[in-house]
């Protein structure tokens, strides 16, 4: 179990937020500031990401145990809401199924419990690993180098949030890239459980995203989360919270307050 880096703001009922693959707690900072007027918001860096420790293994079971350690450390009450996006959403599901008594409800953003082939990350991983920091003096050069592998500017900007300068002024990745590269296939694993999570669960999907499909809505999600609702934000892709923050803010706020 690793001691995770986190940032806390606001007061009231706790809302814990977990980012996705290659993300950091900063990805949710804008929404966290809004929610902090209503709740005690705790943004978390998952293992091998952001400023949290690096480790040789990267699985949902281990990430869920890291989160349990954070709940223990902060002595979070049983009325805590746990929210996760993508990889963080699967961590939230795993945690809720393993420790249903620790949360009041969960929010899962644009991910389903089913197995997913992780080949869609191949270009990203290739681009991240291909970046030769010896020839990089600034972020624009890093962006230009990534563009050979990743065409979408918004995806590159998201990934470049992981870039930082070391004490000798050279650039490096904050993420544990070797471990994430080696373990990415495991992040596609199906989330299963002996018993379902009976408390409320809100699934938010992007209408332009294929991460949650009709079969997930009809069967996959209700099988594990029978007290769930699936809400679609029509004009959003996978990064729903970045593309449609106000809609996500309103959905989550109403759900937590219900």
Short mmCIF file of C-alpha atoms in Angstrom, two decimals, residues 53-140:
data_model
loop_
_atom_site.label_atom_id
_atom_site.label_comp_id
_atom_site.label_asym_id
_atom_site.label_seq_id
_atom_site.Cartn_x
_atom_site.Cartn_y
_atom_site.Cartn_z
CA UNK A 53 5.13 7.24 -5.22
CA UNK A 54 6.28 4.92 -8.00
CA UNK A 55 5.95 1.14 -7.61
CA UNK A 56 6.79 -1.90 -9.71
CA UNK A 57 3.16 -3.09 -9.95
CA UNK A 58 0.11 -1.28 -11.30
CA UNK A 59 -3.19 -3.15 -10.86
CA UNK A 60 -6.72 -2.20 -9.89
CA UNK A 61 -6.54 -4.31 -6.73
CA UNK A 62 -3.40 -2.44 -5.59
CA UNK A 63 -4.74 0.98 -6.55
CA UNK A 64 -7.95 0.29 -4.61
CA UNK A 65 -5.88 -0.66 -1.55
CA UNK A 66 -3.87 2.58 -1.91
CA UNK A 67 -7.18 4.46 -1.84
CA UNK A 68 -8.24 2.50 1.25
CA UNK A 69 -5.02 3.66 2.90
CA UNK A 70 -5.93 7.26 2.07
CA UNK A 71 -9.44 6.78 3.52
CA UNK A 72 -7.81 5.46 6.70
CA UNK A 73 -5.23 8.26 6.82
CA UNK A 74 -7.91 10.97 6.47
CA UNK A 75 -10.41 9.03 8.60
CA UNK A 76 -13.07 9.55 5.94
CA UNK A 77 -16.62 8.80 7.07
CA UNK A 78 -19.02 6.30 5.50
CA UNK A 79 -20.94 9.10 3.73
CA UNK A 80 -17.99 9.76 1.38
CA UNK A 81 -18.63 9.88 -2.38
CA UNK A 82 -15.90 8.36 -4.57
CA UNK A 83 -15.63 9.63 -8.16
CA UNK A 84 -13.29 8.27 -10.82
CA UNK A 85 -12.66 8.91 -14.52
CA UNK A 86 -11.59 6.11 -16.90
CA UNK A 87 -8.84 4.13 -15.10
CA UNK A 88 -9.83 6.01 -11.94
CA UNK A 89 -13.42 4.93 -12.57
CA UNK A 90 -12.39 1.28 -12.54
CA UNK A 91 -10.45 1.92 -9.31
CA UNK A 92 -13.64 3.46 -7.84
CA UNK A 93 -15.66 0.39 -8.89
CA UNK A 94 -13.06 -2.00 -7.45
CA UNK A 95 -12.97 -0.04 -4.17
CA UNK A 96 -16.77 0.11 -3.84
CA UNK A 97 -17.15 -3.62 -4.51
CA UNK A 98 -14.35 -4.50 -2.07
CA UNK A 99 -15.30 -1.99 0.66
CA UNK A 100 -19.00 -1.09 0.24
CA UNK A 101 -19.20 0.04 3.86
CA UNK A 102 -16.62 2.80 3.25
CA UNK A 103 -18.65 4.87 0.75
CA UNK A 104 -22.15 6.29 0.45
CA UNK A 105 -22.14 6.17 -3.37
CA UNK A 106 -19.83 6.29 -6.39
CA UNK A 107 -19.61 8.28 -9.60
CA UNK A 108 -17.92 6.69 -12.61
CA UNK A 109 -17.02 8.87 -15.60
CA UNK A 110 -16.86 7.29 -19.07
CA UNK A 111 -15.78 3.73 -18.33
CA UNK A 112 -17.64 0.41 -17.97
CA UNK A 113 -16.69 -2.62 -15.84
CA UNK A 114 -16.16 -4.86 -18.90
CA UNK A 115 -12.82 -5.95 -20.37
CA UNK A 116 -11.39 -3.44 -22.83
CA UNK A 117 -8.56 -4.05 -25.25
CA UNK A 118 -5.94 -1.37 -24.53
CA UNK A 119 -4.62 -1.14 -28.10
CA UNK A 120 -6.14 2.36 -28.38
CA UNK A 121 -3.27 3.48 -26.10
CA UNK A 122 -0.54 2.10 -28.40
CA UNK A 123 0.20 5.43 -30.16
CA UNK A 124 0.28 7.31 -26.86
CA UNK A 125 2.68 4.84 -25.25
CA UNK A 126 4.87 4.76 -28.34
CA UNK A 127 5.01 8.56 -28.44
CA UNK A 128 5.80 8.92 -24.73
CA UNK A 129 8.59 6.34 -24.93
CA UNK A 130 10.01 7.79 -28.14
CA UNK A 131 10.58 11.24 -26.64
CA UNK A 132 14.36 11.77 -26.35
CA UNK A 133 14.84 14.30 -23.56
CA UNK A 134 18.48 14.85 -24.53
CA UNK A 135 17.30 16.97 -27.47
CA UNK A 136 14.43 18.76 -25.70
CA UNK A 137 14.97 22.30 -24.37
CA UNK A 138 11.34 23.46 -24.06
CA UNK A 139 7.73 22.29 -24.10
CA UNK A 140 7.19 23.25 -27.73
#
